[in-house]
Every structure is written in C-alpha cells, then in structure tokens.
Amino acid sequence: MLASGDTGKSTLTITDNRTGKSYEVPITHETIHATDLRQIKVNVDDFGLMTYDPAFMNTASCKSTVTYIDGDKGILRYRGYPIEQLAERCTYLEVAYLLIYGELPNKTQLTEWAAHITTHTFVHENIKKLMDGFHHDAHPMGMFVSTVAALSTFYPSAKHIADHKERELTFYRLIGKAPTLAAFAYRHSTGMPFVHPDNDLSYVGNFLNMMFRIAEPKYQPHPILEKALDVLFILHADHEQNCSTSAMRSVGSSHVDPYSAAAAASAALYGPLHGGANEAVLHMLDEIGSLDKVPGFIRDVKEGKGRLMGFGHRVYKNFDPRASIIKRLADQVFEVTGRNPKLDLALELERIALQDDYFIKRKLYPNVDFYSGLIYQAMKFPDQMFPVLFAIGRMSGWLAQWSEMVSDTEQKIARPRQIYLGYGKRDVPMLSQRQ
Ligand code: CMC
C-alpha cells in the first residue's frame, strides 16, 4: 500500500495479493471511502472487501462542522471557538445557539432565542402524571430517558423532520424542557412537589429553582454556583461523535422524530463508560474511603480489578481541556459550599496515577468526569442526578448534530455490515430429536 506524499497524487494504491490486481482509490480529507474497497474481489460474485472496525476506532461516519477535537494536543473547539474562551465569555444559551446555528448570536438574536427557550420550559400536566407513575426510588436518568421519549407523543408533528419550523420548535422544546424534566425527576425521587419554571430567572437559575426551591416566595440562585453550573453545561454541550451523539445520529437516521432520537442518545449517555462515569467516580471515592487506601486501590486497578473511573478517554491522550477548566471551577465552588472532603482523595488518586507507568504508558489522564461530580455533590446534587446534568448540557450538541445529519445529502439510514462467523445452513431437528 502506498499513500502519495511528494507525488502530488491524492490516491492510495492497493495491491490485492490474492489476485495480484492493483486498485487506485482517492484520498479526501486524509480518508478513503470504505465503499471504494468493494471493487476489490477475487471472484465477480464476491461481495467485495470490507473494513472491520468494532467501536469505530478508525472510521469516520460523517462530515461535520460542529466540533473539533485534537486529542493529542488537548484541543476542543465548538464551531472553531476554543472551549476555554466560550466558558469564559459566553452563557450556555449562547453556546447552544452557536452549536445549532453555526454562529454566536448577536444581542437581538440572543434575546429572541432566550425568549423562545424560556417560553418552552413548561411541560404538559400529563408529563407530571407520567413522572408520578415511577417508583419512588426510580433512577432520575431512567425517568429522564422515558419522559424525553414521551415528549414525542405530545408533539407528533415533530416527525416532519424536513420542516424547518418543526425543527426550530424541537430545539426550543428540548432545550427548554430538559431542565424541567430533570428537576421533576429529582423532586419525584425526594417526594417533594414539583416546582414550576420561573421565567424571570436565567436558564440555569431557573433549573436550580426547580431543583431546590422549598418555601421561599422567590428563589435566588447563588451567582457563583449559577455561573459554575452554566460553565459545566457549556463544557458538556458537545463532543463530536461520542457514543450518545452517534446514537442520536444513528437512531435519527431512520427519520424517527427527534424526541425519540434524543431519548436514545440519553439512554446511551446513561452508561457508566459515558455520562454515568461522574456518578461512578463518586461511588469509587466512597468505596476507597480514606487516603491510606489509595495505593491499594491503584494496585487493584492495575491488576485489572476495575477501572479508575474518570480517567482515560478514547480521543484525549494528553489531557482533557474540560478537566482543566473544571479543576479551576471547583476552587470557586468550594469557596461558597465548603471544600468537598472527597477532593483530597481525588487529588491523591490523580497524583499517584499520573506518575505511575501503567497510566503513563496508556496515556490515561483525568477526564471531564473526574472532578465534575465533586462540584455537583458540593452543590447538593445527589449522585444519581450527575448523568442527568450531563444530559441537559449535551442536549444542544445532540440537536446540532442531528440537524446536521438530517440536512446531509450523503447520509442514509445507519446500517453497519458484519462479518458472519456463525453456522452455515443446517436443518431444524424436531423437538424430540434435540439433545
Ligand atoms: N482505568 C484503568 N485502566 C484503563 C482505564 C481506566 N479508567 N481506561 C482505560 N484503561 C486501560 C484499559 O484497560 C486498556 O489497557 P490494556 O491495553 O492493558 O488492555 C487501555 O487502557 C486502553 O483502554 P480502552 O478501554 O481500550 O480504551 P477506550 O478508548 O476504549 O476507552 C474509556 C475509553 C473512556 C471508555 C476508558 O478510558 C474508561 O473506561 N474510562 C473510565 C470511564 C470514564 O471515565 N468514562 C468517561 C469518559 S469522558 C466523558 C464522556 O465522554 O462520556
């Protein structure tokens, strides 16, 4: 195989040693088209050559202009803007607009956008009944996934995915209602009455109000905590083709309505290797319990008895830029809430892991989830709400990626191939003949 460098040719020549035939396939964007390999056959009747890539380790499934990541350099940009600048200069709603429409909003656009989102924060009374039907100890993420799916039954016209007005409405509704569903799931699990949205408050301020308001006539969020959560939503808003976004795109590629696709994305996020990792980090810290147990825990991880949760990333192999921002944010939050006592454990785990050969060799560093859970816990969010918080932030990214996918004329229904290794044809024995 030869890829041309100085020759000026952007092609790849492949020689099939089974037949001695050579094929030249174009290289575009440092990529070859997998279907170009189908011409490579031994016999005319053959299916043609495929690539085998479990977990999409080296396969691009789309062209995208939303998010750029350079995992080796620790770079994350939304629509070209560095995550550090967005976290410092923008609100979550500005970033959500940026992700979906491609540019930051000007003042007028932002006012209109915020008004649209705000007027869609309320949910139908029947959603509350649905919530009430869950068991008292139902995981809030399970409730979130289910109620996002249920929204599709309230807005059946959202299935007209080519209709731009419908798409806009879906953006407003899903971004507006995600915090309401999240807060209602929490209130249900604590047996507290639901708190209606307060549209005088900011997006995040209103979410905190729906979560934590008890008897005060007007809930006033602490400005530092409000800002911190806003930044956390920004950091979680998109991350190109991660597991849940791939689920959003893959399920959406069947042209199902976007609520159903967002429910599938939320379900993917629920897993402990993805959005459930921040909850798992806290459980891990609880399990370790004290500083003297840290070396033993690290030893166990190295022996394959579990993972150091909040460490490692498929893409980042140097540092996760979100983790650096979160570490700084933690200091500001702890000044208000008091220091989370588990911080010392986390710092010690990080210190030991970062100088251990096992972690260095495998390029395992703290990811976004390592410290975010500590902040959430200090802000009085129960562990089970952590993945739900991730989902609120990620909703705008899912929608941006979904919108890009449905407008992309190169996309079709997602349908991977397989390598079949099962039986050849065999006859079904009668029940009496089976061993
Ligand atoms: N602790 C211990 N060993 C690890 C860890 C970890 N957290 N992560 C990876 N490894 C080891 C793994 O055992 C393997 O070792 P070996 O080569 O000896 O078999 C090697 O590192 C490569 O791991 P991998 O599983 O092939 O890597 P991956 O790219 O498939 O997995 C990951 C990425 C994030 C799923 C994984 O690092 C992990 O499970 N981390 C813990 C869970 C976590 O924190 N997830 C949050 C990810 S960031 C937020 C998000 O995007 O959702």
XYZ file of N, CA, C and O in Angstrom, residues 98-202:
420
model
N -24.896 28.749 19.158
C -23.711 28.578 18.307
C -23.657 27.164 17.718
O -23.429 26.973 16.523
N -23.860 26.187 18.575
C -23.774 24.799 18.110
C -24.832 24.515 17.050
O -24.547 23.910 16.017
N -26.032 25.002 17.300
C -27.139 24.666 16.403
C -27.096 25.482 15.104
O -27.263 24.931 14.022
N -26.836 26.793 15.221
C -26.919 27.642 14.020
C -25.558 27.955 13.394
O -25.490 28.557 12.333
N -24.481 27.621 14.077
C -23.156 27.777 13.463
C -22.441 29.063 13.808
O -21.233 29.176 13.595
N -23.154 30.073 14.297
C -22.530 31.347 14.676
C -23.048 31.770 16.043
O -24.167 31.404 16.424
N -22.240 32.576 16.744
C -22.723 33.114 18.023
C -23.847 34.099 17.754
O -23.814 34.811 16.735
N -24.830 34.189 18.635
C -25.921 35.134 18.396
C -25.482 36.562 18.702
O -24.635 36.777 19.569
N -26.059 37.537 17.960
C -25.874 38.924 18.389
C -26.922 39.192 19.473
O -27.695 38.299 19.835
N -26.959 40.445 19.956
C -27.838 40.739 21.101
C -29.298 40.417 20.811
O -30.000 39.810 21.623
N -29.761 40.874 19.630
C -31.169 40.659 19.297
C -31.471 39.171 19.163
O -32.485 38.674 19.676
N -30.572 38.483 18.474
C -30.788 37.037 18.291
C -30.805 36.309 19.636
O -31.610 35.409 19.853
N -29.925 36.748 20.528
C -29.857 36.076 21.827
C -31.135 36.318 22.633
O -31.684 35.398 23.253
N -31.630 37.571 22.562
C -32.858 37.882 23.300
C -34.008 37.020 22.794
O -34.774 36.437 23.570
N -34.090 36.924 21.472
C -35.180 36.114 20.884
C -35.023 34.634 21.241
O -35.975 33.959 21.615
N -33.799 34.151 21.120
C -33.504 32.737 21.393
C -33.850 32.404 22.841
O -34.549 31.430 23.124
N -33.392 33.272 23.763
C -33.637 33.027 25.195
C -35.146 33.063 25.464
O -35.663 32.256 26.255
N -35.858 33.983 24.775
C -37.310 34.070 24.987
C -37.994 32.796 24.499
O -38.895 32.265 25.160
N -37.551 32.290 23.350
C -38.139 31.044 22.828
C -37.915 29.887 23.793
O -38.823 29.116 24.095
N -36.683 29.778 24.272
C -36.365 28.660 25.175
C -37.195 28.803 26.449
O -37.797 27.842 26.944
N -37.229 30.033 26.969
C -37.919 30.275 28.235
C -39.406 29.940 28.129
O -39.988 29.399 29.072
N -40.009 30.283 26.984
C -41.454 30.018 26.882
C -41.745 28.538 26.621
O -42.907 28.143 26.527
N -40.695 27.741 26.496
C -40.922 26.302 26.303
C -40.413 25.471 27.475
O -40.157 24.279 27.330
N -40.280 26.103 28.626
C -39.774 25.350 29.791
C -40.885 24.529 30.469
O -40.588 23.561 31.154
N -42.136 24.958 30.285
C -43.242 24.234 30.943
C -43.507 22.906 30.235
O -43.282 22.792 29.026
N -43.979 21.923 31.006
C -44.347 20.647 30.383
C -45.848 20.415 30.582
O -46.462 20.979 31.498
N -46.408 19.591 29.723
C -47.818 19.241 29.805
C -48.097 18.591 31.165
O -47.258 17.839 31.676
N -49.273 18.864 31.717
C -49.627 18.292 33.027
C -49.532 16.760 33.025
O -49.220 16.147 34.034
N -49.797 16.156 31.868
C -49.747 14.680 31.807
C -48.328 14.138 31.950
O -48.142 12.982 32.311
N -47.344 14.983 31.645
C -45.952 14.548 31.868
C -45.734 14.384 33.372
O -45.041 13.471 33.831
N -46.361 15.267 34.137
C -46.235 15.165 35.602
C -46.869 13.865 36.092
O -46.339 13.193 36.961
N -48.014 13.522 35.482
C -48.687 12.264 35.868
C -47.785 11.080 35.536
O -47.698 10.118 36.295
N -47.155 11.188 34.378
C -46.240 10.124 33.955
C -45.112 9.980 34.980
O -44.773 8.879 35.413
N -44.572 11.113 35.373
C -43.485 11.114 36.378
C -43.969 10.465 37.671
O -43.245 9.689 38.299
N -45.196 10.817 38.060
C -45.743 10.285 39.312
C -45.847 8.771 39.299
O -45.853 8.131 40.349
N -45.955 8.206 38.096
C -46.103 6.756 37.980
C -44.824 5.989 38.289
O -44.867 4.781 38.490
N -43.691 6.680 38.310
C -42.439 5.965 38.583
C -42.342 5.585 40.057
O -42.859 6.290 40.926
N -41.636 4.489 40.301
C -41.401 4.046 41.666
C -40.642 5.158 42.404
O -39.886 5.906 41.788
N -40.797 5.214 43.738
C -40.204 6.339 44.479
C -38.682 6.377 44.359
O -38.070 7.426 44.422
N -38.051 5.188 44.152
C -36.589 5.188 44.064
C -36.090 4.987 42.630
O -34.965 4.542 42.409
N -36.944 5.336 41.663
C -36.530 5.217 40.254
C -35.321 6.116 40.007
O -35.247 7.238 40.522
N -34.365 5.615 39.226
C -33.191 6.439 38.910
C -33.647 7.627 38.051
O -34.362 7.433 37.054
N -33.238 8.845 38.427
C -33.718 10.013 37.663
C -33.317 9.977 36.196
O -34.010 10.531 35.348
N -32.215 9.277 35.884
C -31.820 9.218 34.467
C -32.791 8.325 33.695
O -33.118 8.606 32.542
N -33.264 7.253 34.355
C -34.279 6.406 33.711
C -35.549 7.205 33.469
O -36.205 7.084 32.419
N -35.902 8.046 34.439
C -37.099 8.884 34.281
C -36.895 9.912 33.162
O -37.801 10.199 32.384
N -35.686 10.440 33.107
C -35.380 11.444 32.088
C -35.495 10.830 30.686
O -36.161 11.378 29.803
N -34.844 9.660 30.522
C -34.866 8.985 29.216
C -36.328 8.744 28.793
O -36.721 9.031 27.665
N -37.119 8.252 29.746
C -38.505 7.889 29.412
C -39.349 9.111 29.084
O -40.172 9.070 28.158
N -39.150 10.187 29.830
C -40.018 11.350 29.577
C -39.588 12.118 28.329
O -40.428 12.717 27.664
N -38.294 12.065 28.003
C -37.878 12.667 26.728
C -38.554 11.901 25.592
O -39.104 12.487 24.655
N -38.565 10.555 25.704
C -39.233 9.735 24.684
C -40.719 10.070 24.643
O -41.313 10.194 23.564
N -41.310 10.254 25.828
C -42.752 10.528 25.896
C -43.111 11.844 25.205
O -44.229 11.992 24.681
N -42.182 12.792 25.178
C -42.481 14.081 24.540
C -42.909 13.890 23.081
O -43.691 14.680 22.545
N -42.395 12.842 22.456
C -42.739 12.640 21.038
C -44.241 12.400 20.881
O -44.825 12.714 19.846
N -44.874 11.858 21.925
C -46.316 11.600 21.815
C -47.120 12.892 22.029
O -48.279 12.974 21.653
N -46.481 13.877 22.646
C -47.167 15.168 22.847
C -47.009 16.077 21.624
O -47.784 16.988 21.429
N -45.943 15.840 20.860
C -45.662 16.696 19.698
C -45.503 15.834 18.453
O -44.413 15.758 17.872
N -46.587 15.168 18.028
C -46.450 14.215 16.915
C -45.992 14.868 15.607
O -45.382 14.209 14.773
N -46.255 16.190 15.450
C -45.869 16.804 14.166
C -44.350 16.946 14.043
O -43.840 17.278 12.970
N -43.619 16.664 15.135
C -42.149 16.738 15.066
C -41.577 15.685 14.123
O -40.421 15.760 13.722
N -42.423 14.720 13.754
C -41.932 13.680 12.822
C -41.686 14.249 11.418
O -41.024 13.622 10.605
N -42.202 15.454 11.162
C -41.934 16.092 9.861
C -40.557 16.748 9.933
O -40.428 17.969 10.063
N -39.543 15.911 9.859
C -38.196 16.415 10.153
C -37.643 17.337 9.074
O -36.678 18.042 9.316
N -38.251 17.334 7.889
C -37.756 18.219 6.835
C -38.338 19.633 6.986
O -37.890 20.573 6.330
N -39.322 19.777 7.860
C -39.985 21.067 8.049
C -39.170 21.909 9.045
O -39.062 21.563 10.216
N -38.612 23.009 8.536
C -37.712 23.811 9.370
C -38.399 24.388 10.599
O -37.791 24.524 11.649
N -39.690 24.737 10.447
C -40.424 25.287 11.594
C -40.531 24.238 12.694
O -40.391 24.538 13.885
N -40.798 23.005 12.293
C -40.889 21.912 13.268
C -39.550 21.703 13.962
O -39.473 21.474 15.159
N -38.473 21.793 13.176
C -37.139 21.600 13.761
C -36.850 22.673 14.800
O -36.362 22.393 15.886
N -37.192 23.926 14.431
C -36.964 25.033 15.369
C -37.713 24.782 16.675
O -37.166 24.933 17.764
N -38.973 24.388 16.525
C -39.791 24.141 17.719
C -39.170 23.058 18.592
O -39.178 23.147 19.817
N -38.633 22.039 17.924
C -37.997 20.960 18.680
C -36.781 21.477 19.434
O -36.551 21.087 20.589
N -35.987 22.350 18.813
C -34.826 22.922 19.515
C -35.308 23.637 20.786
O -34.768 23.428 21.871
N -36.319 24.508 20.613
C -36.806 25.270 21.778
C -37.320 24.319 22.862
O -37.026 24.484 24.047
N -38.112 23.339 22.403
C -38.770 22.472 23.394
C -37.755 21.595 24.121
O -37.805 21.485 25.348
N -36.871 20.981 23.373
C -35.975 20.036 24.056
C -34.974 20.769 24.953
O -34.698 20.317 26.074
N -34.450 21.897 24.481
C -33.510 22.638 25.337
C -34.276 23.265 26.501
O -33.801 23.285 27.638
N -35.490 23.754 26.235
C -36.293 24.385 27.296
C -36.780 23.385 28.334
O -36.773 23.669 29.533
N -37.199 22.224 27.884
C -37.831 21.277 28.820
C -36.844 20.341 29.506
O -37.182 19.733 30.526
N -35.645 20.187 28.959
C -34.693 19.237 29.571
C -34.481 19.536 31.068
O -34.563 18.619 31.900
N -34.239 20.819 31.457
C -34.056 21.079 32.897
C -35.332 20.798 33.698
O -35.250 20.369 34.854
N -36.481 21.026 33.090
C -37.741 20.795 33.814
C -37.912 19.301 34.073
O -38.231 18.883 35.198
N -37.683 18.487 33.047
C -37.806 17.030 33.226
C -36.794 16.551 34.269
O -37.112 15.709 35.120
N -35.584 17.095 34.183
C -34.519 16.683 35.115
C -34.911 17.024 36.554
O -34.811 16.181 37.463
N -35.379 18.251 36.745
C -35.729 18.689 38.106
C -36.939 17.911 38.627
O -36.979 17.515 39.798
N -37.902 17.666 37.748
C -39.093 16.914 38.182
C -38.702 15.490 38.587
O -39.259 14.928 39.535
N -37.766 14.896 37.850
C -37.317 13.539 38.198
C -36.708 13.545 39.596
O -36.966 12.659 40.418
N -35.929 14.578 39.881
C -35.307 14.685 41.206
C -36.369 14.880 42.291
O -36.364 14.210 43.335
N -37.296 15.813 42.032
C -38.321 16.102 43.050
C -39.170 14.868 43.332
O -39.539 14.597 44.463
N -39.442 14.098 42.285
C -40.234 12.881 42.482
C -39.477 11.921 43.411
O -40.069 11.327 44.320
N -38.162 11.823 43.194
C -37.393 10.847 43.977
C -37.272 11.284 45.439
O -36.999 10.462 46.308
N -37.471 12.584 45.703
C -37.390 13.031 47.095
C -38.783 13.199 47.710
O -38.908 13.602 48.867
N -39.822 12.951 46.918
C -41.180 13.105 47.429
C -41.588 14.558 47.594
O -42.560 14.865 48.293
N -40.863 15.449 46.933
C -41.185 16.885 47.031
C -42.097 17.293 45.870
O -41.997 16.715 44.780
N -42.954 18.304 46.095
C -43.811 18.748 44.979
C -42.967 19.347 43.858
O -41.896 19.895 44.106
N -43.475 19.215 42.638
C -42.772 19.816 41.500
C -42.812 21.340 41.628
O -43.801 21.906 42.097
N -41.726 21.975 41.214
C -41.685 23.447 41.208
C -41.774 23.905 39.757
O -40.995 23.454 38.912
N -42.725 24.778 39.492
C -42.892 25.254 38.121
C -41.735 26.169 37.717
O -41.137 26.822 38.568
N -41.446 26.235 36.427
C -40.373 27.128 35.978
C -40.641 28.585 36.374
O -41.803 29.013 36.390
N -39.597 29.294 36.704
C -39.686 30.732 36.973
C -38.947 31.419 35.831
O -37.706 31.436 35.788
N -39.713 31.983 34.928
C -39.110 32.507 33.709
C -38.424 33.870 33.879
O -37.885 34.412 32.921
N -38.420 34.386 35.110
C -37.627 35.603 35.363
C -36.158 35.243 35.526
O -35.278 36.105 35.426
N -35.916 33.986 35.837
C -34.538 33.574 36.128
C -33.821 33.142 34.848
O -34.451 32.904 33.819
N -32.497 33.046 34.955
C -31.710 32.574 33.808
C -32.015 31.091 33.578
O -32.654 30.442 34.413
